[in-house]
Coordinates of C-alpha atoms and ligand atoms in Angstrom, one line a residue:
M12 CA -24.0 145.1 11.0
G13 CA -23.8 148.6 12.4
Y14 CA -22.8 151.6 10.4
L15 CA -19.2 151.5 11.5
E16 CA -18.8 147.8 10.9
L17 CA -20.4 148.3 7.5
T18 CA -18.0 151.1 6.7
F19 CA -15.1 149.0 7.8
F20 CA -16.3 146.1 5.8
L21 CA -16.7 148.2 2.7
S22 CA -13.3 149.8 3.2
C23 CA -11.7 146.3 3.4
L24 CA -13.6 145.3 0.3
L25 CA -12.4 148.4 -1.5
I26 CA -8.8 147.7 -0.4
Q27 CA -9.1 144.3 -2.0
L28 CA -10.3 145.8 -5.3
V29 CA -8.2 148.9 -5.5
P30 CA -4.4 149.3 -5.2
F31 CA -4.2 151.6 -2.2
T32 CA -0.6 150.7 -1.4
V33 CA 1.5 150.6 -4.5
A34 CA 4.2 148.3 -3.0
Q35 CA 1.9 145.2 -3.1
F36 CA 1.7 145.4 -6.8
F37 CA 5.3 144.8 -7.7
P38 CA 7.0 143.1 -9.2
K39 CA 5.1 143.3 -12.4
E40 CA 6.4 141.3 -15.2
E41 CA 5.8 141.9 -18.9
C42 CA 6.9 138.9 -20.9
I43 CA 7.0 139.9 -24.6
S44 CA 5.9 137.0 -26.8
D45 CA 6.4 138.8 -30.1
R46 CA 10.1 138.1 -30.0
G47 CA 9.7 134.4 -29.6
N48 CA 11.3 132.0 -27.1
Y49 CA 14.8 130.8 -26.5
T50 CA 15.4 127.1 -25.7
N51 CA 17.1 125.8 -22.6
D52 CA 20.8 125.3 -23.0
S53 CA 20.9 127.6 -26.0
T54 CA 23.5 130.3 -26.5
Y55 CA 20.9 132.9 -25.9
Q56 CA 20.2 131.5 -22.5
A57 CA 23.9 131.4 -21.6
D58 CA 24.3 135.0 -22.8
L59 CA 21.3 136.2 -20.9
N60 CA 22.6 134.4 -17.8
S61 CA 25.9 136.0 -18.1
L62 CA 24.4 139.5 -18.7
L63 CA 22.2 139.2 -15.7
T64 CA 25.0 137.8 -13.6
S65 CA 27.1 140.8 -14.5
F66 CA 24.3 143.1 -13.4
S67 CA 24.0 141.2 -10.1
N68 CA 27.7 141.6 -9.5
T69 CA 28.0 145.2 -10.4
Q70 CA 27.3 148.4 -8.4
V71 CA 26.7 151.5 -10.4
E72 CA 26.9 155.0 -9.1
Y73 CA 24.0 156.5 -11.0
G74 CA 21.6 153.7 -11.1
F75 CA 21.8 152.9 -14.8
Y76 CA 22.9 149.5 -16.0
N77 CA 23.6 148.8 -19.7
A78 CA 25.3 145.8 -21.3
S79 CA 25.2 143.5 -24.2
V80 CA 26.3 139.9 -24.3
G81 CA 26.1 138.1 -27.6
E82 CA 22.6 138.8 -29.0
V83 CA 21.2 139.9 -25.6
N84 CA 20.9 143.6 -24.7
G85 CA 20.0 144.6 -21.2
I86 CA 19.1 147.8 -19.4
G87 CA 18.5 148.4 -15.7
L88 CA 17.3 151.7 -14.2
C89 CA 16.9 152.5 -10.5
R90 CA 14.7 155.2 -9.1
G91 CA 16.9 158.3 -8.9
D92 CA 16.8 158.6 -5.2
R93 CA 17.9 155.1 -4.3
T94 CA 21.3 154.5 -2.8
V95 CA 23.9 152.4 -4.7
D96 CA 23.2 149.5 -2.3
T97 CA 19.4 149.6 -2.7
C98 CA 19.7 149.9 -6.4
H99 CA 22.1 147.0 -6.6
S100 CA 19.8 144.9 -4.4
C101 CA 16.8 145.8 -6.6
I102 CA 18.7 144.9 -9.8
N103 CA 20.0 141.7 -8.3
N104 CA 16.5 140.7 -7.2
S105 CA 15.1 141.6 -10.6
S106 CA 17.8 139.6 -12.3
Q107 CA 16.6 136.5 -10.5
D108 CA 12.9 137.2 -10.8
I109 CA 12.8 138.1 -14.5
R110 CA 14.1 134.7 -15.5
R111 CA 11.6 133.0 -13.1
L112 CA 8.6 135.1 -14.2
C113 CA 9.3 135.1 -17.9
P114 CA 11.0 131.8 -18.5
N115 CA 12.3 131.3 -22.0
Y116 CA 11.1 134.7 -23.3
K117 CA 13.6 136.4 -25.6
E118 CA 12.3 139.7 -24.4
A119 CA 11.0 140.8 -21.0
V120 CA 10.5 143.8 -18.8
L121 CA 10.2 143.7 -15.0
Y122 CA 8.9 146.6 -13.0
Y123 CA 9.7 147.1 -9.3
D124 CA 8.9 150.3 -7.5
F125 CA 12.6 151.0 -7.1
C126 CA 13.9 149.7 -10.4
T127 CA 13.1 148.5 -13.9
L128 CA 15.0 145.7 -15.6
R129 CA 14.7 144.7 -19.3
Y130 CA 16.4 142.6 -21.9
S131 CA 15.8 141.8 -25.5
D132 CA 17.4 140.4 -28.6
R133 CA 16.6 143.8 -30.3
P134 CA 18.7 146.9 -29.9
I135 CA 17.1 148.7 -26.9
F136 CA 19.8 151.1 -26.0
G137 CA 18.9 154.7 -26.9
T138 CA 15.4 153.8 -28.0
E139 CA 12.3 155.5 -26.5
E140 CA 9.7 152.9 -25.5
T141 CA 6.5 153.6 -23.7
S142 CA 5.1 150.2 -24.1
P143 CA 4.3 147.8 -22.3
Y144 CA 3.3 150.4 -19.7
Y145 CA 1.9 149.7 -16.3
P146 CA -0.2 152.2 -14.4
L147 CA -1.1 151.8 -10.7
G148 CA -3.6 154.2 -9.3
N149 CA -4.7 155.2 -5.8
T150 CA -8.3 155.8 -6.4
Q151 CA -9.1 157.6 -3.2
N152 CA -10.9 160.7 -4.4
F153 CA -9.8 164.3 -3.8
S154 CA -12.2 167.1 -2.7
D155 CA -11.4 169.2 -5.7
I156 CA -10.3 166.6 -8.1
E157 CA -10.4 168.8 -11.2
R158 CA -8.1 171.4 -9.6
F159 CA -5.9 168.6 -8.3
T160 CA -5.6 166.9 -11.6
Q161 CA -4.8 170.2 -13.4
Q162 CA -2.1 171.1 -10.8
R163 CA -0.7 167.6 -11.0
D164 CA -0.5 167.7 -14.8
E165 CA 1.3 171.0 -14.6
L166 CA 3.7 169.7 -12.1
I167 CA 4.5 166.6 -14.1
H168 CA 4.9 168.7 -17.2
D169 CA 7.3 170.9 -15.5
L170 CA 9.3 168.0 -14.1
R171 CA 9.3 166.4 -17.5
G172 CA 11.4 169.2 -18.9
K173 CA 13.7 169.2 -15.9
A174 CA 14.3 165.4 -16.1
A175 CA 14.8 165.5 -19.9
S176 CA 17.5 168.1 -19.6
G177 CA 19.3 166.1 -16.9
G178 CA 22.2 164.8 -19.1
A179 CA 23.6 161.5 -20.1
L180 CA 23.9 159.9 -16.7
R181 CA 20.7 160.6 -14.8
K182 CA 17.4 162.0 -16.1
Y183 CA 15.4 162.5 -12.9
A184 CA 13.5 165.2 -11.3
T185 CA 11.2 165.6 -8.3
G186 CA 9.1 168.5 -7.1
D187 CA 6.0 169.5 -5.3
S188 CA 3.1 171.8 -5.7
T189 CA 0.3 172.8 -3.3
V190 CA -3.4 172.7 -4.0
N191 CA -6.1 173.5 -1.4
L192 CA -3.6 173.1 1.5
E193 CA -2.5 169.7 0.3
T194 CA 0.8 169.1 -1.4
I195 CA 1.3 167.0 -4.5
Y196 CA 4.7 165.4 -4.7
A197 CA 5.9 164.0 -8.0
L198 CA 8.8 162.2 -9.5
V199 CA 9.7 161.9 -13.2
Q200 CA 12.5 159.8 -14.7
C201 CA 13.8 158.5 -18.0
T202 CA 16.6 156.1 -18.8
P203 CA 19.5 158.4 -19.4
D204 CA 20.4 156.8 -22.8
L205 CA 17.4 158.8 -24.2
D206 CA 18.2 162.2 -25.5
E207 CA 16.3 165.2 -24.2
Q208 CA 13.6 165.2 -26.8
E209 CA 13.0 161.4 -26.4
C210 CA 12.7 161.7 -22.7
D211 CA 10.2 164.5 -23.0
D212 CA 8.2 162.5 -25.5
C213 CA 8.4 159.4 -23.4
I214 CA 6.9 161.0 -20.3
A215 CA 4.3 162.9 -22.5
G216 CA 3.4 159.6 -24.2
L217 CA 3.2 157.6 -21.0
S218 CA 1.1 160.4 -19.3
S219 CA -1.5 160.3 -22.1
Q220 CA -1.5 156.5 -22.2
V221 CA -2.3 156.3 -18.5
A222 CA -4.5 159.4 -18.2
D223 CA -7.8 157.6 -18.0
F224 CA -6.4 155.2 -15.5
L225 CA -5.0 157.9 -13.2
K226 CA -7.8 160.3 -13.7
Y227 CA -9.3 160.4 -10.2
G228 CA -7.0 159.8 -7.4
R229 CA -4.6 161.1 -4.9
G230 CA -1.7 159.0 -6.1
G231 CA -0.5 157.2 -9.1
N232 CA 2.5 155.4 -10.5
A233 CA 3.1 154.8 -14.1
K234 CA 5.9 152.7 -15.5
A235 CA 7.2 152.2 -19.1
P236 CA 10.4 150.6 -20.3
S237 CA 12.1 154.0 -21.0
C238 CA 10.5 156.3 -18.4
N239 CA 8.2 156.5 -15.4
F240 CA 6.5 158.9 -13.1
R241 CA 4.7 158.9 -9.8
F242 CA 2.7 161.3 -7.7
E243 CA 1.3 161.2 -4.2
T244 CA 0.0 163.5 -1.5
Y245 CA 2.9 162.6 0.7
R246 CA 6.6 162.8 0.2
F247 CA 7.6 159.4 -1.1
Y248 CA 11.0 160.1 -2.4
D249 CA 14.3 160.8 -0.6
P250 CA 16.8 163.5 -1.3
L251 CA 19.3 162.4 -3.9
P252 CA 22.0 160.1 -2.5
D253 CA 25.4 161.7 -2.2
A254 CA 27.3 162.4 -5.4
P255 CA 30.3 160.1 -5.8
P256 CA 33.7 161.6 -5.1
P257 CA 35.4 163.4 -8.0
S258 CA 37.1 161.0 -10.3
P259 CA 40.9 161.6 -10.5
T260 CA 41.1 160.0 -13.9
N261 CA 39.6 162.8 -16.0
S262 CA 39.4 166.4 -15.0
S263 CA 37.6 167.5 -18.1
R264 CA 34.5 165.6 -17.1
P265 CA 31.9 167.9 -15.5
L266 CA 30.9 166.6 -12.1
P267 CA 27.4 165.9 -11.1
N268 CA 25.9 168.5 -8.8
D269 CA 22.7 169.2 -7.1
A270 CA 20.9 172.2 -8.4
T271 CA 17.8 173.2 -6.5
A272 CA 15.5 175.2 -8.6
G273 CA 12.5 177.2 -7.5
D274 CA 9.3 175.5 -6.2
G275 CA 11.1 172.7 -4.5
M276 CA 12.4 171.0 -7.6
H277 CA 15.6 169.0 -7.6
L278 CA 17.6 168.0 -10.6
I279 CA 21.1 167.1 -11.4
H280 CA 23.5 167.8 -14.2
P281 CA 25.5 164.6 -14.4
C282 CA 28.7 164.0 -16.3
F283 CA 28.9 162.5 -19.7
Q284 CA 30.3 159.1 -19.4
N285 CA 29.4 155.5 -19.6
I286 CA 28.6 153.5 -16.5
T287 CA 31.8 151.6 -16.4
D288 CA 33.7 154.8 -16.2
C289 CA 31.7 156.6 -13.6
F290 CA 32.6 155.0 -10.4
Ligands
LIG321 C1 7.3 130.7 -24.9 O1 7.4 130.1 -23.7 C2 6.3 130.4 -22.8 C3 6.6 129.8 -21.4 O2 7.3 128.6 -21.5 C4 5.0 129.8 -23.4 O3 4.0 130.1 -22.5 C5 4.8 130.4 -24.7 O4 3.7 129.9 -25.3 C6 6.0 130.2 -25.6 N1 5.8 131.0 -26.8 C7 6.1 130.5 -28.0 C8 5.9 131.4 -29.2 O5 6.6 129.4 -28.2
LIG322 C1 13.7 124.9 -19.1 O1 14.2 124.5 -17.9 C2 13.4 124.8 -16.8 C3 14.2 124.4 -15.5 O2 15.1 123.4 -15.7 C4 12.1 124.0 -16.9 O3 11.3 124.3 -15.8 C5 11.4 124.5 -18.2 O4 10.2 123.8 -18.4 C6 12.3 124.3 -19.4 N1 11.7 125.0 -20.5 C7 11.6 124.5 -21.7 C8 11.0 125.3 -22.8 O5 12.0 123.3 -21.9
LIG323 C1 15.7 142.0 -2.5 O1 15.2 140.8 -2.0 C2 15.5 140.6 -0.6 C3 15.0 139.2 -0.2 O2 13.7 139.0 -0.7 C4 14.7 141.7 0.2 O3 15.0 141.6 1.5 C5 15.2 143.0 -0.3 O4 14.5 144.1 0.4 C6 15.0 143.2 -1.8 N1 15.7 144.4 -2.2 C7 15.0 145.4 -2.7 C8 15.7 146.7 -3.1 O5 13.8 145.4 -2.8
LIG324 C1 21.2 138.5 -5.0 O1 20.0 137.8 -4.9 C2 20.2 136.5 -4.5 C3 18.8 135.8 -4.5 O2 17.8 136.6 -4.1 C4 20.8 136.4 -3.1 O3 21.0 135.1 -2.7 C5 22.1 137.1 -3.2 O4 22.7 137.2 -1.9 C6 22.0 138.5 -3.7 N1 23.3 139.1 -3.9 C7 23.6 140.3 -3.5 C8 24.9 140.8 -3.8 O5 22.7 141.0 -2.9
LIG325 C1 -14.2 161.8 -7.8 O1 -14.9 163.0 -7.6 C2 -15.3 163.6 -8.9 C3 -16.0 165.0 -8.6 O2 -15.6 165.4 -7.3 C4 -16.3 162.7 -9.5 O3 -16.7 163.3 -10.8 C5 -15.7 161.4 -9.8 O4 -16.6 160.5 -10.3 C6 -15.1 160.8 -8.5 N1 -14.3 159.6 -8.8 C7 -14.4 158.5 -8.2 C8 -13.6 157.4 -8.7 O5 -15.1 158.4 -7.2
LIG326 C1 39.9 163.1 -20.4 O1 38.9 163.1 -21.4 C2 39.3 163.8 -22.6 C3 38.0 163.8 -23.5 O2 37.3 162.6 -23.5 C4 40.4 163.0 -23.2 O3 40.8 163.6 -24.5 C5 41.6 163.0 -22.3 O4 42.6 162.2 -22.8 C6 41.1 162.4 -20.9 N1 42.2 162.5 -19.9 C7 42.6 161.6 -19.1 C8 43.6 161.9 -18.1 O5 42.0 160.5 -19.2
LIG327 C1 25.2 150.6 -23.7 O1 25.3 149.5 -24.6 C2 25.2 149.7 -25.9 C3 25.2 148.4 -26.7 O2 26.3 147.7 -26.3 C4 26.3 150.6 -26.4 O3 26.2 150.9 -27.7 C5 26.3 151.9 -25.5 O4 27.4 152.7 -25.8 C6 26.3 151.5 -24.1 N1 26.2 152.7 -23.3 C7 26.7 152.9 -22.1 C8 26.4 154.2 -21.5 O5 27.4 152.1 -21.6
LIG328 C1 32.6 152.2 -21.7 O1 33.7 152.1 -20.8 C2 34.5 150.9 -21.0 C3 35.6 150.8 -20.0 O2 36.3 152.0 -19.9 C4 35.0 150.9 -22.5 O3 35.7 149.7 -22.7 C5 33.9 151.0 -23.4 O4 34.3 151.1 -24.8 C6 33.0 152.2 -23.1 N1 31.9 152.3 -24.0 C7 31.5 153.4 -24.6 C8 30.3 153.4 -25.4 O5 32.1 154.5 -24.4

């Protein structure tokens, strides 16, 4: 084997071992056994089915699904830059997949790149949860990894504050930062039912939980039930989808708007309403 062939062979081997492209590693299911199982044809199963069916049949403007049916509480969160259609499709797919991947579990979390879906018999609305978390790292090294990591942490820290202050409908922020002529792009998001402090804590907690895993690398994606973040050296997110038209039903409600802060950060100040009211 020549040098080139060997290099190629080793690269292929590395690709087998290492998540270079994040997309291949979703969906990732977390079936929680602590809560026990439901039986087929139980009320719990019927309620879970009707909750997930209602998610599948609903489009929401800001990518946050929340409902309770009987004992079952469910939450769905789409990545902030996804359109209503993509979000709905991701939630619909997850609603099918979660039952297939975690059959008979009373609690489960399913991570896709574009959305997170979870349900439980516990109250989960407004609770900050960083576990079970799921980190995915791109372990391609960076020339000045220490500087890169420091800059990345500062960027995520900055975005954490922006996302946390996003309001009751969408807690999401993206931004970039340049180090040694390369740009780091990052995205930070919490479920909007968290308050500002909880969102901040969630991202901080998740960051420290996955720190070792994402130590060396040009990219990483970390998911938790209540928050997530991702960074790459390419721009992997889109501008925010268009804000919905102003609602005629209530003029006292502040409208979401796009505020572009310095150093390329984008955040929104959404209105205070529940999902059923906001579209
Ligand atoms: C729950 O169901 C799953 C899948 O059917 C099974 O693997 C698991 O052992 C069950 N757990 C309990 C506590 O019965
Ligand atoms: C529930 O039903 C499904 C599909 O009918 C079956 O595959 C599964 O084994 C059943 N689970 C239990 C715990 O009986
Ligand atoms: C949902 O699943 C369909 C069929 O597998 C796929 O074509 C589509 O891209 C999925 N949607 C999302 C948002 O991933
Ligand atoms: C939801 O997903 C199912 C199965 O993947 C698919 O058959 C159905 O068309 C989807 N519905 C919508 C509204 O996308
Ligand atoms: C990445 O590079 C740094 C120093 O440049 C080194 O300490 C570290 O071990 C490298 N990591 C990997 C996974 O190769
Ligand atoms: C608008 O919202 C305010 C505060 O929630 C409420 O008092 C008022 O009745 C609402 N107006 C309409 C037209 O719904
Ligand atoms: C979400 O569901 C919980 C439980 O039913 C409820 O207390 C909460 O008000 C809901 N929030 C929204 C935004 O719909
Ligand atoms: C959310 O909106 C629906 C429909 O307007 C209403 O029935 C429900 O009580 C609201 N929930 C909360 C927590 O405001």
